[in-house]
mmCIF file of N, CA and C in Angstrom:
data_model
loop_
_atom_site.group_PDB
_atom_site.id
_atom_site.type_symbol
_atom_site.label_atom_id
_atom_site.label_comp_id
_atom_site.label_asym_id
_atom_site.label_seq_id
_atom_site.Cartn_x
_atom_site.Cartn_y
_atom_site.Cartn_z
ATOM 1 N N MET A 1 -24.923 17.979 -42.084
ATOM 2 C CA MET A 1 -25.242 16.725 -42.731
ATOM 3 C C MET A 1 -25.231 16.896 -44.254
ATOM 4 N N GLY A 2 -25.706 18.050 -44.719
ATOM 5 C CA GLY A 2 -25.728 18.293 -46.156
ATOM 6 C C GLY A 2 -24.340 18.334 -46.757
ATOM 7 N N VAL A 3 -23.382 18.883 -46.018
ATOM 8 C CA VAL A 3 -21.994 18.934 -46.506
ATOM 9 C C VAL A 3 -21.436 17.534 -46.645
ATOM 10 N N VAL A 4 -21.726 16.671 -45.677
ATOM 11 C CA VAL A 4 -21.228 15.290 -45.729
ATOM 12 C C VAL A 4 -21.807 14.560 -46.935
ATOM 13 N N VAL A 5 -23.114 14.682 -47.145
ATOM 14 C CA VAL A 5 -23.746 14.024 -48.296
ATOM 15 C C VAL A 5 -23.185 14.586 -49.601
ATOM 16 N N LEU A 6 -22.994 15.904 -49.649
ATOM 17 C CA LEU A 6 -22.468 16.541 -50.853
ATOM 18 C C LEU A 6 -21.057 16.064 -51.167
ATOM 19 N N VAL A 7 -20.209 15.965 -50.152
ATOM 20 C CA VAL A 7 -18.824 15.531 -50.368
ATOM 21 C C VAL A 7 -18.770 14.065 -50.781
ATOM 22 N N VAL A 8 -19.539 13.227 -50.102
ATOM 23 C CA VAL A 8 -19.530 11.796 -50.433
ATOM 24 C C VAL A 8 -20.090 11.569 -51.837
ATOM 25 N N ALA A 9 -21.163 12.264 -52.177
ATOM 26 C CA ALA A 9 -21.776 12.073 -53.488
ATOM 27 C C ALA A 9 -20.905 12.616 -54.612
ATOM 28 N N SER A 10 -20.197 13.706 -54.367
ATOM 29 C CA SER A 10 -19.356 14.266 -55.429
ATOM 30 C C SER A 10 -18.075 13.465 -55.630
ATOM 31 N N ALA A 11 -17.727 12.617 -54.683
ATOM 32 C CA ALA A 11 -16.537 11.789 -54.827
ATOM 33 C C ALA A 11 -16.781 10.599 -55.758
ATOM 34 N N ARG A 12 -18.046 10.252 -55.958
ATOM 35 C CA ARG A 12 -18.384 9.128 -56.835
ATOM 36 C C ARG A 12 -18.512 9.605 -58.274
ATOM 37 N N PRO A 13 -18.020 8.842 -59.215
ATOM 38 C CA PRO A 13 -18.188 9.239 -60.622
ATOM 39 C C PRO A 13 -19.639 9.050 -61.070
ATOM 40 N N VAL A 14 -20.092 9.944 -61.908
ATOM 41 C CA VAL A 14 -21.455 9.880 -62.437
ATOM 42 C C VAL A 14 -21.372 9.512 -63.905
ATOM 43 N N SER A 15 -22.161 8.530 -64.296
ATOM 44 C CA SER A 15 -22.178 8.146 -65.700
ATOM 45 C C SER A 15 -23.625 8.014 -66.153
ATOM 46 N N PHE A 16 -23.832 8.276 -67.397
ATOM 47 C CA PHE A 16 -25.155 8.132 -67.974
ATOM 48 C C PHE A 16 -24.975 7.764 -69.441
ATOM 49 N N GLY A 17 -25.998 7.194 -70.007
ATOM 50 C CA GLY A 17 -25.911 6.794 -71.402
ATOM 51 C C GLY A 17 -26.835 7.609 -72.278
ATOM 52 N N TRP A 18 -26.297 8.101 -73.363
ATOM 53 C CA TRP A 18 -27.090 8.844 -74.332
ATOM 54 C C TRP A 18 -26.355 8.809 -75.660
ATOM 55 N N PHE A 19 -27.081 8.589 -76.713
ATOM 56 C CA PHE A 19 -26.468 8.647 -78.025
ATOM 57 C C PHE A 19 -27.514 9.102 -79.030
ATOM 58 N N ALA A 20 -27.037 9.604 -80.121
ATOM 59 C CA ALA A 20 -27.925 10.019 -81.207
ATOM 60 C C ALA A 20 -27.314 9.565 -82.517
ATOM 61 N N TYR A 21 -28.176 9.280 -83.425
ATOM 62 C CA TYR A 21 -27.712 8.815 -84.725
ATOM 63 C C TYR A 21 -27.916 9.916 -85.746
ATOM 64 N N ALA A 22 -26.834 10.354 -86.311
ATOM 65 C CA ALA A 22 -26.897 11.380 -87.359
ATOM 66 C C ALA A 22 -26.210 10.813 -88.589
ATOM 67 N N PRO A 23 -26.952 10.207 -89.505
ATOM 68 C CA PRO A 23 -26.329 9.511 -90.629
ATOM 69 C C PRO A 23 -25.629 10.424 -91.635
ATOM 70 N N VAL A 24 -26.004 11.679 -91.699
ATOM 71 C CA VAL A 24 -25.432 12.563 -92.708
ATOM 72 C C VAL A 24 -24.096 13.145 -92.248
ATOM 73 N N SER A 25 -24.000 13.515 -90.994
ATOM 74 C CA SER A 25 -22.778 14.164 -90.520
ATOM 75 C C SER A 25 -21.802 13.136 -89.970
ATOM 76 N N ASP A 26 -20.522 13.404 -90.176
ATOM 77 C CA ASP A 26 -19.482 12.539 -89.640
ATOM 78 C C ASP A 26 -18.815 13.168 -88.423
ATOM 79 N N THR A 27 -19.548 14.003 -87.707
ATOM 80 C CA THR A 27 -18.986 14.672 -86.539
ATOM 81 C C THR A 27 -19.502 14.026 -85.263
ATOM 82 N N THR A 28 -18.740 14.189 -84.228
ATOM 83 C CA THR A 28 -19.114 13.689 -82.912
ATOM 84 C C THR A 28 -19.440 14.864 -82.012
ATOM 85 N N PHE A 29 -20.572 14.796 -81.381
ATOM 86 C CA PHE A 29 -20.975 15.864 -80.470
ATOM 87 C C PHE A 29 -20.379 15.612 -79.104
ATOM 88 N N THR A 30 -19.687 16.602 -78.580
ATOM 89 C CA THR A 30 -19.201 16.548 -77.202
ATOM 90 C C THR A 30 -19.737 17.764 -76.472
ATOM 91 N N ALA A 31 -20.264 17.542 -75.309
ATOM 92 C CA ALA A 31 -20.850 18.623 -74.510
ATOM 93 C C ALA A 31 -19.811 19.125 -73.520
ATOM 94 N N ASP A 32 -18.974 20.039 -73.942
ATOM 95 C CA ASP A 32 -17.955 20.589 -73.051
ATOM 96 C C ASP A 32 -18.607 21.528 -72.048
ATOM 97 N N GLY A 33 -18.203 21.411 -70.802
ATOM 98 C CA GLY A 33 -18.722 22.291 -69.770
ATOM 99 C C GLY A 33 -20.039 21.853 -69.174
ATOM 100 N N VAL A 34 -20.574 20.723 -69.593
ATOM 101 C CA VAL A 34 -21.838 20.234 -69.044
ATOM 102 C C VAL A 34 -21.517 19.336 -67.862
ATOM 103 N N HIS A 35 -22.171 19.612 -66.753
ATOM 104 C CA HIS A 35 -21.959 18.806 -65.549
ATOM 105 C C HIS A 35 -23.227 18.032 -65.241
ATOM 106 N N VAL A 36 -23.069 16.774 -64.964
ATOM 107 C CA VAL A 36 -24.198 15.923 -64.624
ATOM 108 C C VAL A 36 -24.144 15.675 -63.116
ATOM 109 N N PHE A 37 -25.222 16.021 -62.449
ATOM 110 C CA PHE A 37 -25.282 15.839 -61.002
ATOM 111 C C PHE A 37 -26.125 14.620 -60.682
ATOM 112 N N SER A 38 -25.663 13.842 -59.732
ATOM 113 C CA SER A 38 -26.428 12.682 -59.304
ATOM 114 C C SER A 38 -27.523 13.132 -58.346
ATOM 115 N N THR A 39 -28.449 12.246 -58.088
ATOM 116 C CA THR A 39 -29.535 12.545 -57.153
ATOM 117 C C THR A 39 -28.983 12.809 -55.759
ATOM 118 N N ALA A 40 -27.978 12.054 -55.356
ATOM 119 C CA ALA A 40 -27.392 12.247 -54.030
ATOM 120 C C ALA A 40 -26.732 13.619 -53.911
ATOM 121 N N THR A 41 -26.098 14.097 -54.972
ATOM 122 C CA THR A 41 -25.488 15.426 -54.946
ATOM 123 C C THR A 41 -26.548 16.502 -54.812
ATOM 124 N N LEU A 42 -27.640 16.374 -55.543
ATOM 125 C CA LEU A 42 -28.723 17.350 -55.452
ATOM 126 C C LEU A 42 -29.381 17.328 -54.079
ATOM 127 N N VAL A 43 -29.579 16.145 -53.511
ATOM 128 C CA VAL A 43 -30.162 16.037 -52.169
ATOM 129 C C VAL A 43 -29.230 16.673 -51.147
ATOM 130 N N GLY A 44 -27.935 16.432 -51.265
ATOM 131 C CA GLY A 44 -26.975 17.048 -50.353
ATOM 132 C C GLY A 44 -26.988 18.556 -50.437
ATOM 133 N N ALA A 45 -27.093 19.095 -51.637
ATOM 134 C CA ALA A 45 -27.143 20.547 -51.810
ATOM 135 C C ALA A 45 -28.423 21.125 -51.211
ATOM 136 N N VAL A 46 -29.552 20.450 -51.400
ATOM 137 C CA VAL A 46 -30.817 20.928 -50.833
ATOM 138 C C VAL A 46 -30.777 20.875 -49.312
ATOM 139 N N VAL A 47 -30.253 19.801 -48.753
ATOM 140 C CA VAL A 47 -30.144 19.692 -47.290
ATOM 141 C C VAL A 47 -29.232 20.780 -46.745
ATOM 142 N N LEU A 48 -28.149 21.076 -47.439
ATOM 143 C CA LEU A 48 -27.239 22.130 -47.012
ATOM 144 C C LEU A 48 -27.918 23.491 -47.023
ATOM 145 N N VAL A 49 -28.641 23.806 -48.079
ATOM 146 C CA VAL A 49 -29.320 25.099 -48.174
ATOM 147 C C VAL A 49 -30.413 25.216 -47.117
ATOM 148 N N VAL A 50 -31.202 24.176 -46.921
ATOM 149 C CA VAL A 50 -32.250 24.203 -45.901
ATOM 150 C C VAL A 50 -31.629 24.349 -44.510
ATOM 151 N N GLY A 51 -30.538 23.668 -44.263
ATOM 152 C CA GLY A 51 -29.855 23.796 -42.978
ATOM 153 C C GLY A 51 -29.344 25.205 -42.740
ATOM 154 N N LEU A 52 -28.795 25.832 -43.764
ATOM 155 C CA LEU A 52 -28.324 27.209 -43.618
ATOM 156 C C LEU A 52 -29.482 28.176 -43.383
ATOM 157 N N LEU A 53 -30.612 27.952 -44.039
ATOM 158 C CA LEU A 53 -31.790 28.789 -43.805
ATOM 159 C C LEU A 53 -32.324 28.636 -42.386
ATOM 160 N N VAL A 54 -32.373 27.410 -41.887
ATOM 161 C CA VAL A 54 -32.819 27.176 -40.514
ATOM 162 C C VAL A 54 -31.853 27.810 -39.530
ATOM 163 N N LEU A 55 -30.562 27.703 -39.778
ATOM 164 C CA LEU A 55 -29.566 28.321 -38.901
ATOM 165 C C LEU A 55 -29.709 29.839 -38.891
ATOM 166 N N ALA A 56 -29.923 30.444 -40.053
ATOM 167 C CA ALA A 56 -30.102 31.896 -40.121
ATOM 168 C C ALA A 56 -31.372 32.321 -39.385
ATOM 169 N N ALA A 57 -32.448 31.569 -39.520
ATOM 170 C CA ALA A 57 -33.688 31.893 -38.819
ATOM 171 C C ALA A 57 -33.510 31.766 -37.312
ATOM 172 N N TRP A 58 -32.833 30.728 -36.873
ATOM 173 C CA TRP A 58 -32.604 30.523 -35.445
ATOM 174 C C TRP A 58 -31.729 31.624 -34.867
ATOM 175 N N LEU A 59 -30.672 32.004 -35.579
ATOM 176 C CA LEU A 59 -29.817 33.084 -35.092
ATOM 177 C C LEU A 59 -30.568 34.413 -35.064
ATOM 178 N N GLY A 60 -31.411 34.674 -36.040
ATOM 179 C CA GLY A 60 -32.222 35.883 -36.034
ATOM 180 C C GLY A 60 -33.208 35.902 -34.884
ATOM 181 N N TYR A 61 -33.806 34.773 -34.595
ATOM 182 C CA TYR A 61 -34.731 34.663 -33.472
ATOM 183 C C TYR A 61 -34.010 34.912 -32.154
ATOM 184 N N ARG A 62 -32.836 34.297 -32.005
ATOM 185 C CA ARG A 62 -32.057 34.474 -30.762
ATOM 186 C C ARG A 62 -31.642 35.925 -30.582
ATOM 187 N N ARG A 63 -31.238 36.552 -31.644
ATOM 188 C CA ARG A 63 -30.818 37.953 -31.557
ATOM 189 C C ARG A 63 -31.998 38.863 -31.212
ATOM 190 N N GLY A 64 -33.164 38.596 -31.787
ATOM 191 C CA GLY A 64 -34.353 39.366 -31.474
ATOM 192 C C GLY A 64 -34.835 39.130 -30.052
ATOM 193 N N ALA A 65 -34.736 37.892 -29.576
ATOM 194 C CA ALA A 65 -35.159 37.576 -28.214
ATOM 195 C C ALA A 65 -34.227 38.228 -27.196
ATOM 196 N N ARG A 66 -32.963 38.365 -27.503
ATOM 197 C CA ARG A 66 -31.998 38.975 -26.589
ATOM 198 C C ARG A 66 -32.268 40.467 -26.431
ATOM 199 N N ARG A 67 -32.727 41.116 -27.499
ATOM 200 C CA ARG A 67 -33.005 42.555 -27.433
ATOM 201 C C ARG A 67 -34.250 42.846 -26.583
ATOM 202 N N ARG A 68 -35.226 41.957 -26.609
ATOM 203 C CA ARG A 68 -36.442 42.174 -25.834
ATOM 204 C C ARG A 68 -36.214 41.970 -24.356
ATOM 205 N N GLY A 69 -35.446 40.974 -24.019
ATOM 206 C CA GLY A 69 -35.353 40.559 -22.620
ATOM 207 C C GLY A 69 -34.231 41.167 -21.909
#
């Protein structure tokens, strides 16, 4: 489920508004390499990580139970 949310959320463009006024300088600030993540992208990533942790715990439990029995 986390992969689906992550893919759907990353397909949408993210926009935000921010500006600063610098009266002395005539330069424009550009933030190269900065990535803005939406809330849906972050939720998808968290769901994916939690799902992988639960899967690893379940597989470890199954493997341990098989050795005992």
